[in-house]
Amino acid sequence: MTQPARSIADSHDMIEVRGARENNLAAVSVDIPKRRLTVFTGVSGSGKSSLVFGTIAAESQRMINETYSAFLQSFMPSLSRPDVDSLRNLSAAIVVDQERMGANSRSTVGTATDAYAMLRIVFSRLGQPHVGPAGAFSFNLAEGMCPTCEGLGRVSDLDVGQLVDVERSLNDGAITVPNFAVDSWYWQTIVGSGLFDPDVKLQDFTAQQWQDFLHKPATKMKVGNHTITYEGLAVKVRRLYLSKDKEPTQPHIKAFVERAVTFATCGDCAGTRLNRAALSARIAGRNIAECSAMQISDLAAFVRGIDDPSVAPLVGNLRELLDSLVEIGLGYLSLDRESGSLSGGEAQRVKMVRHLGSSLTDVTYVFDEPTVGLHPHDIARMNGLLLRLRDKGNTVLVVEHKPETIAIADHVVDLGPGAGPDGGRICYAGDVAGLRRADCLTGRHLDHRARLREHVRTPTGHLPIRGADLHNLRDVDVDLPLGVLTVVTGVAGSGKSSLIHGSLPRREGVVVVDQSPIRGSRRSNPATYTGLLDPVRAAFARANKVRPALFSANSEGACPKCRGIGVVYTDLAMMAGVASVCEECEGRRFTPQVLAYTLRGKNISEVLGMSVTEARDFFPTGPARSVLDRLADVGLGYVGLGQPLTTLSGGERQRLKLAIHMGEKAHTYVLDEPTTGLHLADVDKLLALLDRLVDAGNTVVVIEHHQAVMAHADWIVDLGPGAGHDGGRIVFTGTPADLVAHGDTLTATHLREYVGR
């Protein structure tokens, strides 16, 4: 039988990129096979994200948006065309990134995956007694929410101990709230009320005085010839600092609010968020709140027991969804877990679940380090899911550093050779076997292994943790050694973060450096965030005998047209808005008068355009150099001084925070997966940095899955044995060598394989 002639339609089997120049890409041209798994590798800042997200995915999404009417486009985010000569054979791109899911406390794993919506319908049909439609089980709708906490499950209160020192009098500064110091205006209104003797200690107030002092509502009072409005301290603090839509921006106010506000479980709904009617309906003895609080793996088993034909199709879909969450390694979560509390890796896997059951094919799926937050045991699972998406006929593009995922690729594109201006070129494109033979950084490090320490450091003492019971922890007692490098490990969901973040942050001398977003606007950049801009502005001011404020893009030196941002955002009403380079300053952010002032031949815009590495050569001494040295030490030499903070990855944000804290006098550093976003070659530099911190007399505690960091540790704390209620226990403490020689945990198995023992 003759084969049918190959159609022209079958020839579009390569995504053709020609002349890509987004960010640092050096006119990159590359062909990427469709319906295959392609992994993009290279050091941080080499241009991987610029090629995959900034060029291919961005253009696909922009072109899809253009198919909608102008009216619909007005509600969509504006997407400018990437800087590329041509892109051919694109298919619809679905980006599954690590952006944290919104910190809205009304969003949970259940609402984000639609599992809770399905569960609500099941309860509205089968729950006894019958309550009503599905909306009656929603904590985000008036008919279902608890009226006391309005569906949040908790109520806020003030810790009075953070507002006052009861052993002092008002004249002695009993009020410790910011802006309430003795003789301040707020203090005068309290003392001037005549309700209290300002020389009497607060602990000696009568019950009525204490009530008036804290809780008296706003009341007009006649004091002499004047009328003043008096309100209790707690009432005033709530009005000033807690009731505003905008969060406080001043650091001391923010720190006070974090100290003073406490959240307690709502007494009326016991934290379930629902009203009594919703909680009364039960299926097989359980109400909907109890189902939402169950571990997803247990809930999946419970749902399998529901066999009423009236909801059979819906229960089938819910069962598939829950099984997918278990399969992807999230079976330890519960549907009532707040979305904002998920890590970047967990958020990415929750988003991934939506696509596993999809009937779509010939779609391009784009992943950003899908192994983040995964133990080596879980990476094999993730690899299987990526291959499943590919085998359904989809193109899967993955930005990744882990050798386990690089190894399963059909095709590898390696960018580099360096970062920033030294990157942006294709160093290798081909299969994994060819990568191993290639003379490129990734190829040389693919089989590189860190060795176990020959001599571990001796602890100088211990940091005790006693009775830790946050989330799934089982009353854990453990001593963390001081003066050494300790790695806390275990499968995803075993309790690592609960143990460390739940026990250490409030202790004296402990600095927690995590990957959470950095608060700031699109004006914020590494120079402003690290304080580097201050000595830079001072140097320009001294050299030109003018005011330092001229050299701030947020102050008087800013270009008046773009207000110092460098781009102008134009709202095109019914069309998508556009961001264009400011014509007046040509993106340089400052007025021509300011740009006329130079320091050693460079103006302020040119200095802010430098990378950290370039700026170190330009500032050989002084306070600017010491900040730049710390940024280089944490592997951020390629980052631009004026680069918006919003463009930094989670790993880059963590290293930026670490650079700042290294200038402080801390004793214990807590890092959460610092290898995130690091190339295999850069992991060695990170280990050297951790060694320098320890050798300088500090304690370093690292939550980490990377075997190179485990092997390099002085001490390992392994949690498990599994995730969720199968975890929460210490399954090993000791040296890495002990773990390899005698351990029987999942971590021991993978570390043994890694070091070849």
mmCIF file of N, CA, C and O in Angstrom, residues 14 16 33 126 131-132 173 182 205 263 296 326 332 463 525 541-542 616 620 631:
data_model
loop_
_atom_site.group_PDB
_atom_site.id
_atom_site.type_symbol
_atom_site.label_atom_id
_atom_site.label_comp_id
_atom_site.label_asym_id
_atom_site.label_seq_id
_atom_site.Cartn_x
_atom_site.Cartn_y
_atom_site.Cartn_z
ATOM 1 N N MET A 14 9.272 22.557 13.149
ATOM 2 C CA MET A 14 10.318 23.270 13.889
ATOM 3 C C MET A 14 9.835 24.686 14.214
ATOM 4 O O MET A 14 9.297 25.366 13.345
ATOM 5 N N GLU A 16 11.010 28.132 14.398
ATOM 6 C CA GLU A 16 12.198 28.785 13.835
ATOM 7 C C GLU A 16 12.337 30.190 14.432
ATOM 8 O O GLU A 16 11.476 31.046 14.234
ATOM 9 N N PRO A 33 12.668 21.698 17.896
ATOM 10 C CA PRO A 33 11.725 20.692 17.385
ATOM 11 C C PRO A 33 10.384 20.734 18.110
ATOM 12 O O PRO A 33 10.337 20.846 19.331
ATOM 13 N N LEU A 126 -26.086 15.901 47.811
ATOM 14 C CA LEU A 126 -26.148 14.703 48.658
ATOM 15 C C LEU A 126 -26.107 14.992 50.153
ATOM 16 O O LEU A 126 -26.405 14.104 50.959
ATOM 17 N N VAL A 131 -29.193 21.610 52.497
ATOM 18 C CA VAL A 131 -28.981 23.014 52.859
ATOM 19 C C VAL A 131 -29.393 23.957 51.735
ATOM 20 O O VAL A 131 -29.973 25.008 51.975
ATOM 21 N N GLY A 132 -29.100 23.609 50.494
ATOM 22 C CA GLY A 132 -29.442 24.519 49.405
ATOM 23 C C GLY A 132 -28.456 24.417 48.277
ATOM 24 O O GLY A 132 -27.732 23.425 48.167
ATOM 25 N N GLY A 173 6.887 57.340 79.362
ATOM 26 C CA GLY A 173 6.940 56.706 78.039
ATOM 27 C C GLY A 173 6.330 55.321 78.007
ATOM 28 O O GLY A 173 6.868 54.424 77.350
ATOM 29 N N VAL A 182 6.541 60.567 74.304
ATOM 30 C CA VAL A 182 6.196 61.638 75.255
ATOM 31 C C VAL A 182 6.300 62.998 74.562
ATOM 32 O O VAL A 182 7.273 63.267 73.832
ATOM 33 N N PHE A 205 -3.748 51.403 87.033
ATOM 34 C CA PHE A 205 -5.018 51.990 86.585
ATOM 35 C C PHE A 205 -6.179 51.160 87.130
ATOM 36 O O PHE A 205 -6.078 49.942 87.283
ATOM 37 N N PHE A 263 -3.390 37.166 64.943
ATOM 38 C CA PHE A 263 -4.579 36.567 64.339
ATOM 39 C C PHE A 263 -4.985 35.361 65.164
ATOM 40 O O PHE A 263 -4.166 34.493 65.461
ATOM 41 N N ILE A 296 -5.157 15.640 50.844
ATOM 42 C CA ILE A 296 -5.772 15.347 49.547
ATOM 43 C C ILE A 296 -5.740 13.852 49.228
ATOM 44 O O ILE A 296 -6.697 13.307 48.673
ATOM 45 N N VAL A 326 -2.321 14.084 43.706
ATOM 46 C CA VAL A 326 -1.508 13.075 44.416
ATOM 47 C C VAL A 326 -0.336 12.649 43.541
ATOM 48 O O VAL A 326 0.813 12.586 43.987
ATOM 49 N N TYR A 332 -0.005 15.716 49.959
ATOM 50 C CA TYR A 332 0.115 16.111 51.368
ATOM 51 C C TYR A 332 -0.603 17.426 51.670
ATOM 52 O O TYR A 332 -0.780 17.795 52.828
ATOM 53 N N LEU A 463 21.613 25.066 68.991
ATOM 54 C CA LEU A 463 20.401 25.868 68.981
ATOM 55 C C LEU A 463 19.241 24.887 69.156
ATOM 56 O O LEU A 463 18.915 24.136 68.242
ATOM 57 N N ASN A 525 15.278 49.000 42.014
ATOM 58 C CA ASN A 525 16.307 48.224 41.318
ATOM 59 C C ASN A 525 17.397 47.850 42.331
ATOM 60 O O ASN A 525 17.361 48.305 43.485
ATOM 61 N N ALA A 541 27.853 63.894 43.404
ATOM 62 C CA ALA A 541 27.649 65.234 43.976
ATOM 63 C C ALA A 541 28.981 65.890 44.323
ATOM 64 O O ALA A 541 29.195 67.082 44.046
ATOM 65 N N ARG A 542 29.903 65.100 44.941
ATOM 66 C CA ARG A 542 31.223 65.652 45.314
ATOM 67 C C ARG A 542 32.008 66.060 44.075
ATOM 68 O O ARG A 542 32.627 67.122 44.029
ATOM 69 N N ARG A 616 32.152 47.206 39.680
ATOM 70 C CA ARG A 616 33.260 46.948 40.626
ATOM 71 C C ARG A 616 34.567 47.525 40.092
ATOM 72 O O ARG A 616 35.393 48.021 40.854
ATOM 73 N N PRO A 620 36.645 51.200 42.584
ATOM 74 C CA PRO A 620 37.636 50.280 43.161
ATOM 75 C C PRO A 620 37.716 50.310 44.682
ATOM 76 O O PRO A 620 38.212 49.377 45.295
ATOM 77 N N LEU A 631 27.521 41.721 46.369
ATOM 78 C CA LEU A 631 26.658 41.284 45.269
ATOM 79 C C LEU A 631 27.394 40.288 44.373
ATOM 80 O O LEU A 631 26.810 39.300 43.916
#
